[in-house]
Amino acid sequence: MAHVTTQPVSAAALRAGFLSRHLPSRDQLLRSEAVWLALMLFLVVVKILSDTVIPVTFRSAGQQSLFTWEAVITIASLGLVGIWCARATGFAAAWDVRVTSAQRLLLPFAIGLGIGAVAVGIDVALAATPTIARALGQPSFNIDFPGSLLAYFGGGIEVETEYRLFSLPLLVWLISSVLLRGRGRQQTLWVIGAFSAAYEPATQGGAIFVLAGGVVTPLMLAGYLVTSLSLNILAVVFFLRYGLLAPIALRWGDYLVWHIFYGNFLYGLVFPS
C-alpha cells in the first residue's frame, strides 16, 4: 500500500495565499482604485476652486459641510472601503471590461437628463420650489451660477458615495459574507438596495415637510417622490451592473438640468421675483 507524504504549508505560503485572496491585482487597481483616485483629484480641484476663484453660495449648513477638507478626506476613504466590498460581493468594476462606455456613462447621463426634465415640468406645474424657498426665507432653492457647477458636480460624487458606493456594498458584504457566510447574497443585495433607493426620498421628503413649515402639499411631495425614487432605484441598478461611475453619471445628468440649467437660467423666468 502506497504511502503519501505531505509537506506542511509554510507560513510564507499561507501569507501569500491570504494576500492574493484579499488584495486587488494590478488590473483591479487600474479598473477601480485608479478611477476613484481620478474622481478624488477632481473633487480636490473643485474644493480649491470654490475656496479661491469661484465662490459658492450655499443654501444650507448641510451643503457647506460637504465642501470641507475633512469631508473630502472622509469621502475618499469611504470610497476605497466601498470599492473593496463591491469587489468582494460581485459588483462591476468602475471600468469593467464587460461594460461599454455607453453603458457606464452615456446611458445613465442621458436618463439623468430625462429625470431632470421631468422634475422641471412637475415643478413648473406645482410651483413647489418657490413655495419652499419662501417658507425657508431663501431667494432660490438653488446655488447660484457659476458656483453651482462646482457644488453639484462635486456634490454628486459625495452624495453617491454616501448613498451607494460605500453603504450598499459594505452592508451587503457584512450581511451576506460575514453573517450569512456567503449565503443569500442576491436576496441581501436587493433588500439593502431597496433601502438604499428609499433613503434619500424618505429623508429629504421628510425634511421638506418639516423645514417648510407645512406649506408642502401632498401633491408636491408626490411630485418630488416620482423623480427622486426613479433616480435612486436606477442608481442602485446601474451601480450593480455598470460600476461606480454609472450612478454618478446619472446624478450629474439630473443635476445639470434640474439645478444648473433650470435652477440658474429658467427658474427666474418661470417664477419672477
PDB file of C-alpha atoms in Angstrom:
ATOM      1  CA  MET A   1       0.000   0.000   0.000  1.00  0.00           C
ATOM      2  CA  ALA A   2       1.490   3.272  -1.086  1.00  0.00           C
ATOM      3  CA  HIS A   3       2.043   5.988   1.469  1.00  0.00           C
ATOM      4  CA  VAL A   4       1.506   9.628   0.504  1.00  0.00           C
ATOM      5  CA  THR A   5       3.571  12.130   2.372  1.00  0.00           C
ATOM      6  CA  THR A   6       2.519  15.753   2.640  1.00  0.00           C
ATOM      7  CA  GLN A   7       4.685  18.699   3.360  1.00  0.00           C
ATOM      8  CA  PRO A   8       3.428  21.314   5.809  1.00  0.00           C
ATOM      9  CA  VAL A   9       2.490  24.600   4.198  1.00  0.00           C
ATOM     10  CA  SER A  10       4.972  27.293   5.087  1.00  0.00           C
ATOM     11  CA  ALA A  11       3.950  30.493   6.848  1.00  0.00           C
ATOM     12  CA  ALA A  12       5.143  32.480   3.829  1.00  0.00           C
ATOM     13  CA  ALA A  13       2.886  30.466   1.521  1.00  0.00           C
ATOM     14  CA  LEU A  14      -0.061  30.992   3.856  1.00  0.00           C
ATOM     15  CA  ARG A  15       0.556  34.755   3.915  1.00  0.00           C
ATOM     16  CA  ALA A  16       0.897  34.843   0.132  1.00  0.00           C
ATOM     17  CA  GLY A  17      -2.393  32.971  -0.276  1.00  0.00           C
ATOM     18  CA  PHE A  18      -4.177  35.310   2.121  1.00  0.00           C
ATOM     19  CA  LEU A  19      -2.871  38.393   0.357  1.00  0.00           C
ATOM     20  CA  SER A  20      -3.758  37.048  -3.085  1.00  0.00           C
ATOM     21  CA  ARG A  21      -7.360  36.491  -1.931  1.00  0.00           C
ATOM     22  CA  HIS A  22      -7.816  39.859  -0.224  1.00  0.00           C
ATOM     23  CA  LEU A  23      -5.575  42.345  -2.052  1.00  0.00           C
ATOM     24  CA  PRO A  24      -6.522  43.604  -5.520  1.00  0.00           C
ATOM     25  CA  SER A  25      -4.444  42.706  -8.531  1.00  0.00           C
ATOM     26  CA  ARG A  26      -2.752  45.348 -10.667  1.00  0.00           C
ATOM     27  CA  ASP A  27      -5.575  45.114 -13.219  1.00  0.00           C
ATOM     28  CA  GLN A  28      -8.205  45.517 -10.494  1.00  0.00           C
ATOM     29  CA  LEU A  29      -6.382  48.534  -9.092  1.00  0.00           C
ATOM     30  CA  LEU A  30      -6.339  50.178 -12.512  1.00  0.00           C
ATOM     31  CA  ARG A  31     -10.011  49.431 -13.134  1.00  0.00           C
ATOM     32  CA  SER A  32     -11.396  50.673  -9.800  1.00  0.00           C
ATOM     33  CA  GLU A  33      -8.974  52.348  -7.387  1.00  0.00           C
ATOM     34  CA  ALA A  34      -7.290  54.384 -10.133  1.00  0.00           C
ATOM     35  CA  VAL A  35     -10.684  55.579 -11.368  1.00  0.00           C
ATOM     36  CA  TRP A  36     -11.608  56.520  -7.814  1.00  0.00           C
ATOM     37  CA  LEU A  37      -8.340  58.432  -7.438  1.00  0.00           C
ATOM     38  CA  ALA A  38      -9.183  60.428 -10.569  1.00  0.00           C
ATOM     39  CA  LEU A  39     -12.591  61.309  -9.105  1.00  0.00           C
ATOM     40  CA  MET A  40     -10.939  62.403  -5.862  1.00  0.00           C
ATOM     41  CA  LEU A  41      -8.463  64.588  -7.746  1.00  0.00           C
ATOM     42  CA  PHE A  42     -11.448  66.196  -9.456  1.00  0.00           C
ATOM     43  CA  LEU A  43     -13.021  66.757  -6.037  1.00  0.00           C
ATOM     44  CA  VAL A  44      -9.809  68.360  -4.758  1.00  0.00           C
ATOM     45  CA  VAL A  45      -9.783  70.716  -7.750  1.00  0.00           C
ATOM     46  CA  VAL A  46     -13.438  71.587  -7.059  1.00  0.00           C
ATOM     47  CA  LYS A  47     -12.597  72.333  -3.431  1.00  0.00           C
ATOM     48  CA  ILE A  48      -9.629  74.558  -4.334  1.00  0.00           C
ATOM     49  CA  LEU A  49     -11.618  76.487  -6.949  1.00  0.00           C
ATOM     50  CA  SER A  50     -14.529  77.005  -4.539  1.00  0.00           C
ATOM     51  CA  ASP A  51     -12.108  78.412  -1.958  1.00  0.00           C
ATOM     52  CA  THR A  52     -10.358  80.765  -4.393  1.00  0.00           C
ATOM     53  CA  VAL A  53     -11.778  81.955  -7.693  1.00  0.00           C
ATOM     54  CA  ILE A  54     -15.382  80.672  -7.817  1.00  0.00           C
ATOM     55  CA  PRO A  55     -17.315  81.311  -4.589  1.00  0.00           C
ATOM     56  CA  VAL A  56     -20.262  79.031  -3.830  1.00  0.00           C
ATOM     57  CA  THR A  57     -23.489  80.434  -2.333  1.00  0.00           C
ATOM     58  CA  PHE A  58     -24.513  77.506  -0.149  1.00  0.00           C
ATOM     59  CA  ARG A  59     -28.189  77.401   0.837  1.00  0.00           C
ATOM     60  CA  SER A  60     -27.732  75.325   3.979  1.00  0.00           C
ATOM     61  CA  ALA A  61     -25.144  74.198   6.502  1.00  0.00           C
ATOM     62  CA  GLY A  62     -25.531  70.671   5.157  1.00  0.00           C
ATOM     63  CA  GLN A  63     -24.445  71.744   1.684  1.00  0.00           C
ATOM     64  CA  GLN A  64     -21.476  73.644   3.052  1.00  0.00           C
ATOM     65  CA  SER A  65     -20.341  70.690   5.176  1.00  0.00           C
ATOM     66  CA  LEU A  66     -19.813  68.642   2.009  1.00  0.00           C
ATOM     67  CA  PHE A  67     -17.050  71.013   0.895  1.00  0.00           C
ATOM     68  CA  THR A  68     -14.641  70.912   3.800  1.00  0.00           C
ATOM     69  CA  TRP A  69     -11.264  69.198   3.583  1.00  0.00           C
ATOM     70  CA  GLU A  70     -12.424  66.799   6.282  1.00  0.00           C
ATOM     71  CA  ALA A  71     -15.363  65.796   4.084  1.00  0.00           C
ATOM     72  CA  VAL A  72     -13.130  65.249   1.041  1.00  0.00           C
ATOM     73  CA  ILE A  73     -10.758  63.017   3.029  1.00  0.00           C
ATOM     74  CA  THR A  74     -13.678  61.110   4.537  1.00  0.00           C
ATOM     75  CA  ILE A  75     -15.307  60.562   1.150  1.00  0.00           C
ATOM     76  CA  ALA A  76     -12.006  59.346  -0.336  1.00  0.00           C
ATOM     77  CA  SER A  77     -11.598  56.814   2.482  1.00  0.00           C
ATOM     78  CA  LEU A  78     -15.194  55.604   2.379  1.00  0.00           C
ATOM     79  CA  GLY A  79     -14.962  55.132  -1.366  1.00  0.00           C
ATOM     80  CA  LEU A  80     -11.957  52.828  -1.037  1.00  0.00           C
ATOM     81  CA  VAL A  81     -13.789  50.721   1.536  1.00  0.00           C
ATOM     82  CA  GLY A  82     -16.809  50.585  -0.758  1.00  0.00           C
ATOM     83  CA  ILE A  83     -14.673  49.502  -3.721  1.00  0.00           C
ATOM     84  CA  TRP A  84     -13.194  46.598  -1.733  1.00  0.00           C
ATOM     85  CA  CYS A  85     -16.629  45.463  -0.535  1.00  0.00           C
ATOM     86  CA  ALA A  86     -18.112  45.863  -4.031  1.00  0.00           C
ATOM     87  CA  ARG A  87     -15.354  43.684  -5.482  1.00  0.00           C
ATOM     88  CA  ALA A  88     -15.939  41.051  -2.807  1.00  0.00           C
ATOM     89  CA  THR A  89     -19.694  40.933  -3.448  1.00  0.00           C
ATOM     90  CA  GLY A  90     -19.799  40.870  -7.237  1.00  0.00           C
ATOM     91  CA  PHE A  91     -20.412  44.465  -8.278  1.00  0.00           C
ATOM     92  CA  ALA A  92     -18.975  45.538 -11.622  1.00  0.00           C
ATOM     93  CA  ALA A  93     -15.606  47.310 -11.510  1.00  0.00           C
ATOM     94  CA  ALA A  94     -15.524  51.046 -12.134  1.00  0.00           C
ATOM     95  CA  TRP A  95     -14.019  50.456 -15.595  1.00  0.00           C
ATOM     96  CA  ASP A  96     -15.139  46.867 -16.145  1.00  0.00           C
ATOM     97  CA  VAL A  97     -14.111  45.309 -19.473  1.00  0.00           C
ATOM     98  CA  ARG A  98     -17.563  43.748 -19.794  1.00  0.00           C
ATOM     99  CA  VAL A  99     -19.231  47.177 -19.697  1.00  0.00           C
ATOM    100  CA  THR A 100     -19.140  49.655 -22.572  1.00  0.00           C
ATOM    101  CA  SER A 101     -18.568  53.370 -22.109  1.00  0.00           C
ATOM    102  CA  ALA A 102     -22.095  53.958 -23.398  1.00  0.00           C
ATOM    103  CA  GLN A 103     -23.470  51.762 -20.618  1.00  0.00           C
ATOM    104  CA  ARG A 104     -21.401  53.220 -17.799  1.00  0.00           C
ATOM    105  CA  LEU A 105     -21.543  56.887 -18.856  1.00  0.00           C
ATOM    106  CA  LEU A 106     -23.769  57.895 -21.763  1.00  0.00           C
ATOM    107  CA  LEU A 107     -26.893  55.875 -20.912  1.00  0.00           C
ATOM    108  CA  PRO A 108     -27.029  56.910 -17.225  1.00  0.00           C
ATOM    109  CA  PHE A 109     -26.238  60.532 -18.075  1.00  0.00           C
ATOM    110  CA  ALA A 110     -28.978  60.657 -20.734  1.00  0.00           C
ATOM    111  CA  ILE A 111     -31.521  59.111 -18.372  1.00  0.00           C
ATOM    112  CA  GLY A 112     -30.462  61.610 -15.693  1.00  0.00           C
ATOM    113  CA  LEU A 113     -31.161  64.429 -18.148  1.00  0.00           C
ATOM    114  CA  GLY A 114     -34.620  62.971 -18.717  1.00  0.00           C
ATOM    115  CA  ILE A 115     -35.369  62.676 -14.996  1.00  0.00           C
ATOM    116  CA  GLY A 116     -34.236  66.273 -14.530  1.00  0.00           C
ATOM    117  CA  ALA A 117     -36.546  67.398 -17.334  1.00  0.00           C
ATOM    118  CA  VAL A 118     -39.497  65.609 -15.732  1.00  0.00           C
ATOM    119  CA  ALA A 119     -38.640  67.245 -12.390  1.00  0.00           C
ATOM    120  CA  VAL A 120     -38.666  70.658 -14.077  1.00  0.00           C
ATOM    121  CA  GLY A 121     -42.071  70.013 -15.630  1.00  0.00           C
ATOM    122  CA  ILE A 122     -43.518  68.929 -12.288  1.00  0.00           C
ATOM    123  CA  ASP A 123     -42.059  71.939 -10.506  1.00  0.00           C
ATOM    124  CA  VAL A 124     -43.403  74.393 -13.068  1.00  0.00           C
ATOM    125  CA  ALA A 125     -46.860  72.820 -12.780  1.00  0.00           C
ATOM    126  CA  LEU A 126     -46.955  72.720  -8.970  1.00  0.00           C
ATOM    127  CA  ALA A 127     -44.768  75.739  -8.084  1.00  0.00           C
ATOM    128  CA  ALA A 128     -43.184  73.650  -5.345  1.00  0.00           C
ATOM    129  CA  THR A 129     -39.691  75.110  -5.093  1.00  0.00           C
ATOM    130  CA  PRO A 130     -40.721  78.805  -4.912  1.00  0.00           C
ATOM    131  CA  THR A 131     -43.191  77.859  -2.175  1.00  0.00           C
ATOM    132  CA  ILE A 132     -40.459  76.059  -0.230  1.00  0.00           C
ATOM    133  CA  ALA A 133     -37.900  78.818  -0.844  1.00  0.00           C
ATOM    134  CA  ARG A 134     -40.282  81.461   0.526  1.00  0.00           C
ATOM    135  CA  ALA A 135     -41.018  79.313   3.584  1.00  0.00           C
ATOM    136  CA  LEU A 136     -37.288  78.934   4.252  1.00  0.00           C
ATOM    137  CA  GLY A 137     -36.513  82.606   3.599  1.00  0.00           C
ATOM    138  CA  GLN A 138     -34.240  81.797   0.642  1.00  0.00           C
ATOM    139  CA  PRO A 139     -34.103  83.724  -2.640  1.00  0.00           C
ATOM    140  CA  SER A 140     -33.902  80.442  -4.554  1.00  0.00           C
ATOM    141  CA  PHE A 141     -33.785  76.702  -3.974  1.00  0.00           C
ATOM    142  CA  ASN A 142     -30.559  76.601  -5.989  1.00  0.00           C
ATOM    143  CA  ILE A 143     -26.891  77.534  -5.561  1.00  0.00           C
ATOM    144  CA  ASP A 144     -26.008  80.461  -7.823  1.00  0.00           C
ATOM    145  CA  PHE A 145     -24.093  80.028 -11.088  1.00  0.00           C
ATOM    146  CA  PRO A 146     -21.152  79.514 -11.705  1.00  0.00           C
ATOM    147  CA  GLY A 147     -20.607  78.107  -8.216  1.00  0.00           C
ATOM    148  CA  SER A 148     -23.407  75.652  -8.935  1.00  0.00           C
ATOM    149  CA  LEU A 149     -21.154  73.873 -11.453  1.00  0.00           C
ATOM    150  CA  LEU A 150     -18.679  73.079  -8.694  1.00  0.00           C
ATOM    151  CA  ALA A 151     -21.245  72.395  -5.996  1.00  0.00           C
ATOM    152  CA  TYR A 152     -23.427  69.971  -7.919  1.00  0.00           C
ATOM    153  CA  PHE A 153     -20.801  68.074  -9.892  1.00  0.00           C
ATOM    154  CA  GLY A 154     -18.592  67.738  -6.811  1.00  0.00           C
ATOM    155  CA  GLY A 155     -21.575  67.145  -4.557  1.00  0.00           C
ATOM    156  CA  GLY A 156     -22.881  64.457  -6.898  1.00  0.00           C
ATOM    157  CA  ILE A 157     -19.790  62.360  -6.209  1.00  0.00           C
ATOM    158  CA  GLU A 158     -20.089  62.839  -2.462  1.00  0.00           C
ATOM    159  CA  VAL A 159     -23.812  62.108  -2.311  1.00  0.00           C
ATOM    160  CA  GLU A 160     -23.494  58.931  -4.368  1.00  0.00           C
ATOM    161  CA  THR A 161     -20.605  57.800  -2.173  1.00  0.00           C
ATOM    162  CA  GLU A 162     -22.780  58.179   0.917  1.00  0.00           C
ATOM    163  CA  TYR A 163     -25.937  56.639  -0.544  1.00  0.00           C
ATOM    164  CA  ARG A 164     -24.442  53.961  -2.797  1.00  0.00           C
ATOM    165  CA  LEU A 165     -20.709  53.473  -3.252  1.00  0.00           C
ATOM    166  CA  PHE A 166     -19.876  52.972   0.419  1.00  0.00           C
ATOM    167  CA  SER A 167     -23.026  51.946   2.260  1.00  0.00           C
ATOM    168  CA  LEU A 168     -24.563  49.499  -0.232  1.00  0.00           C
ATOM    169  CA  PRO A 169     -21.557  47.176  -0.811  1.00  0.00           C
ATOM    170  CA  LEU A 170     -20.484  47.379   2.834  1.00  0.00           C
ATOM    171  CA  LEU A 171     -23.871  46.272   4.166  1.00  0.00           C
ATOM    172  CA  VAL A 172     -24.194  43.531   1.545  1.00  0.00           C
ATOM    173  CA  TRP A 173     -20.714  42.242   2.438  1.00  0.00           C
ATOM    174  CA  LEU A 174     -21.327  42.374   6.191  1.00  0.00           C
ATOM    175  CA  ILE A 175     -24.658  40.551   5.979  1.00  0.00           C
ATOM    176  CA  SER A 176     -24.110  38.045   3.172  1.00  0.00           C
ATOM    177  CA  SER A 177     -20.397  37.323   3.517  1.00  0.00           C
ATOM    178  CA  VAL A 178     -19.770  37.759   7.246  1.00  0.00           C
ATOM    179  CA  LEU A 179     -23.075  36.997   8.992  1.00  0.00           C
ATOM    180  CA  LEU A 180     -24.557  34.527   6.486  1.00  0.00           C
ATOM    181  CA  ARG A 181     -21.168  33.110   5.360  1.00  0.00           C
ATOM    182  CA  GLY A 182     -21.821  33.529   1.654  1.00  0.00           C
ATOM    183  CA  ARG A 183     -25.490  32.542   1.636  1.00  0.00           C
ATOM    184  CA  GLY A 184     -28.378  34.670   0.446  1.00  0.00           C
ATOM    185  CA  ARG A 185     -26.225  37.226  -1.337  1.00  0.00           C
ATOM    186  CA  GLN A 186     -28.756  38.035  -4.053  1.00  0.00           C
ATOM    187  CA  GLN A 187     -31.623  38.399  -1.570  1.00  0.00           C
ATOM    188  CA  THR A 188     -29.461  40.556   0.689  1.00  0.00           C
ATOM    189  CA  LEU A 189     -28.448  42.728  -2.249  1.00  0.00           C
ATOM    190  CA  TRP A 190     -31.969  43.577  -3.252  1.00  0.00           C
ATOM    191  CA  VAL A 191     -33.199  44.180   0.302  1.00  0.00           C
ATOM    192  CA  ILE A 192     -30.311  46.551   1.049  1.00  0.00           C
ATOM    193  CA  GLY A 193     -30.679  48.023  -2.440  1.00  0.00           C
ATOM    194  CA  ALA A 194     -34.322  48.838  -1.709  1.00  0.00           C
ATOM    195  CA  PHE A 195     -33.330  50.643   1.486  1.00  0.00           C
ATOM    196  CA  SER A 196     -30.590  52.482  -0.420  1.00  0.00           C
ATOM    197  CA  ALA A 197     -33.082  53.603  -3.081  1.00  0.00           C
ATOM    198  CA  ALA A 198     -35.617  54.765  -0.474  1.00  0.00           C
ATOM    199  CA  TYR A 199     -33.201  56.575   1.838  1.00  0.00           C
ATOM    200  CA  GLU A 200     -32.846  59.902   0.025  1.00  0.00           C
ATOM    201  CA  PRO A 201     -36.544  60.247  -0.933  1.00  0.00           C
ATOM    202  CA  ALA A 202     -37.638  59.410   2.626  1.00  0.00           C
ATOM    203  CA  THR A 203     -35.188  61.614   4.491  1.00  0.00           C
ATOM    204  CA  GLN A 204     -35.242  64.548   2.083  1.00  0.00           C
ATOM    205  CA  GLY A 205     -39.008  64.359   1.659  1.00  0.00           C
ATOM    206  CA  GLY A 206     -39.413  64.337   5.437  1.00  0.00           C
ATOM    207  CA  ALA A 207     -37.037  67.277   5.784  1.00  0.00           C
ATOM    208  CA  ILE A 208     -39.011  69.235   3.200  1.00  0.00           C
ATOM    209  CA  PHE A 209     -42.221  68.683   5.135  1.00  0.00           C
ATOM    210  CA  VAL A 210     -40.679  69.729   8.448  1.00  0.00           C
ATOM    211  CA  LEU A 211     -38.484  72.641   7.387  1.00  0.00           C
ATOM    212  CA  ALA A 212     -41.046  74.199   5.052  1.00  0.00           C
ATOM    213  CA  GLY A 213     -43.482  74.663   7.941  1.00  0.00           C
ATOM    214  CA  GLY A 214     -46.347  72.652   6.485  1.00  0.00           C
ATOM    215  CA  VAL A 215     -46.648  74.564   3.192  1.00  0.00           C
ATOM    216  CA  VAL A 216     -45.730  71.491   1.140  1.00  0.00           C
ATOM    217  CA  THR A 217     -48.881  69.786  -0.119  1.00  0.00           C
ATOM    218  CA  PRO A 218     -49.199  66.003  -0.594  1.00  0.00           C
ATOM    219  CA  LEU A 219     -49.238  66.607  -4.352  1.00  0.00           C
ATOM    220  CA  MET A 220     -45.926  68.488  -4.149  1.00  0.00           C
ATOM    221  CA  LEU A 221     -44.385  65.662  -2.138  1.00  0.00           C
ATOM    222  CA  ALA A 222     -45.713  63.091  -4.591  1.00  0.00           C
ATOM    223  CA  GLY A 223     -44.167  65.030  -7.465  1.00  0.00           C
ATOM    224  CA  TYR A 224     -40.826  65.020  -5.697  1.00  0.00           C
ATOM    225  CA  LEU A 225     -41.038  61.283  -4.952  1.00  0.00           C
ATOM    226  CA  VAL A 226     -41.718  60.428  -8.609  1.00  0.00           C
ATOM    227  CA  THR A 227     -38.338  61.688  -9.747  1.00  0.00           C
ATOM    228  CA  SER A 228     -36.342  61.037  -6.588  1.00  0.00           C
ATOM    229  CA  LEU A 229     -37.383  57.392  -6.344  1.00  0.00           C
ATOM    230  CA  SER A 230     -36.754  56.868 -10.057  1.00  0.00           C
ATOM    231  CA  LEU A 231     -33.275  58.356  -9.769  1.00  0.00           C
ATOM    232  CA  ASN A 232     -32.324  56.311  -6.713  1.00  0.00           C
ATOM    233  CA  ILE A 233     -33.731  52.998  -7.949  1.00  0.00           C
ATOM    234  CA  LEU A 234     -31.841  53.355 -11.217  1.00  0.00           C
ATOM    235  CA  ALA A 235     -28.689  54.351  -9.328  1.00  0.00           C
ATOM    236  CA  VAL A 236     -28.762  51.042  -7.446  1.00  0.00           C
ATOM    237  CA  VAL A 237     -29.320  49.030 -10.646  1.00  0.00           C
ATOM    238  CA  PHE A 238     -26.638  50.896 -12.591  1.00  0.00           C
ATOM    239  CA  PHE A 239     -24.109  50.578  -9.764  1.00  0.00           C
ATOM    240  CA  LEU A 240     -24.532  46.823  -9.633  1.00  0.00           C
ATOM    241  CA  ARG A 241     -24.443  46.301 -13.398  1.00  0.00           C
ATOM    242  CA  TYR A 242     -22.119  49.007 -14.671  1.00  0.00           C
ATOM    243  CA  GLY A 243     -19.891  50.087 -11.752  1.00  0.00           C
ATOM    244  CA  LEU A 244     -19.493  53.196  -9.627  1.00  0.00           C
ATOM    245  CA  LEU A 245     -19.275  55.713 -12.489  1.00  0.00           C
ATOM    246  CA  ALA A 246     -22.796  54.935 -13.706  1.00  0.00           C
ATOM    247  CA  PRO A 247     -24.787  56.271 -10.708  1.00  0.00           C
ATOM    248  CA  ILE A 248     -22.542  59.348 -10.621  1.00  0.00           C
ATOM    249  CA  ALA A 249     -23.214  59.997 -14.324  1.00  0.00           C
ATOM    250  CA  LEU A 250     -26.930  59.507 -13.688  1.00  0.00           C
ATOM    251  CA  ARG A 251     -26.923  62.106 -10.899  1.00  0.00           C
ATOM    252  CA  TRP A 252     -24.794  64.519 -12.936  1.00  0.00           C
ATOM    253  CA  GLY A 253     -27.325  64.405 -15.768  1.00  0.00           C
ATOM    254  CA  ASP A 254     -30.181  65.124 -13.367  1.00  0.00           C
ATOM    255  CA  TYR A 255     -28.292  67.920 -11.610  1.00  0.00           C
ATOM    256  CA  LEU A 256     -27.288  69.532 -14.930  1.00  0.00           C
ATOM    257  CA  VAL A 257     -30.911  70.001 -15.942  1.00  0.00           C
ATOM    258  CA  TRP A 258     -32.574  70.475 -12.553  1.00  0.00           C
ATOM    259  CA  HIS A 259     -30.073  72.516 -10.559  1.00  0.00           C
ATOM    260  CA  ILE A 260     -27.903  74.222 -13.178  1.00  0.00           C
ATOM    261  CA  PHE A 261     -29.960  74.807 -16.331  1.00  0.00           C
ATOM    262  CA  TYR A 262     -33.375  75.201 -14.688  1.00  0.00           C
ATOM    263  CA  GLY A 263     -32.238  76.487 -11.304  1.00  0.00           C
ATOM    264  CA  ASN A 264     -29.883  79.130 -12.724  1.00  0.00           C
ATOM    265  CA  PHE A 265     -31.348  80.161 -16.073  1.00  0.00           C
ATOM    266  CA  LEU A 266     -35.044  79.243 -16.378  1.00  0.00           C
ATOM    267  CA  TYR A 267     -36.239  79.477 -12.783  1.00  0.00           C
ATOM    268  CA  GLY A 268     -36.226  83.278 -12.689  1.00  0.00           C
ATOM    269  CA  LEU A 269     -38.147  83.437 -15.980  1.00  0.00           C
ATOM    270  CA  VAL A 270     -40.821  80.995 -14.824  1.00  0.00           C
ATOM    271  CA  PHE A 271     -41.111  82.422 -11.288  1.00  0.00           C
ATOM    272  CA  PRO A 272     -40.029  86.090 -11.434  1.00  0.00           C
ATOM    273  CA  SER A 273     -39.426  87.613  -8.017  1.00  0.00           C
TER     274      SER A 273
END
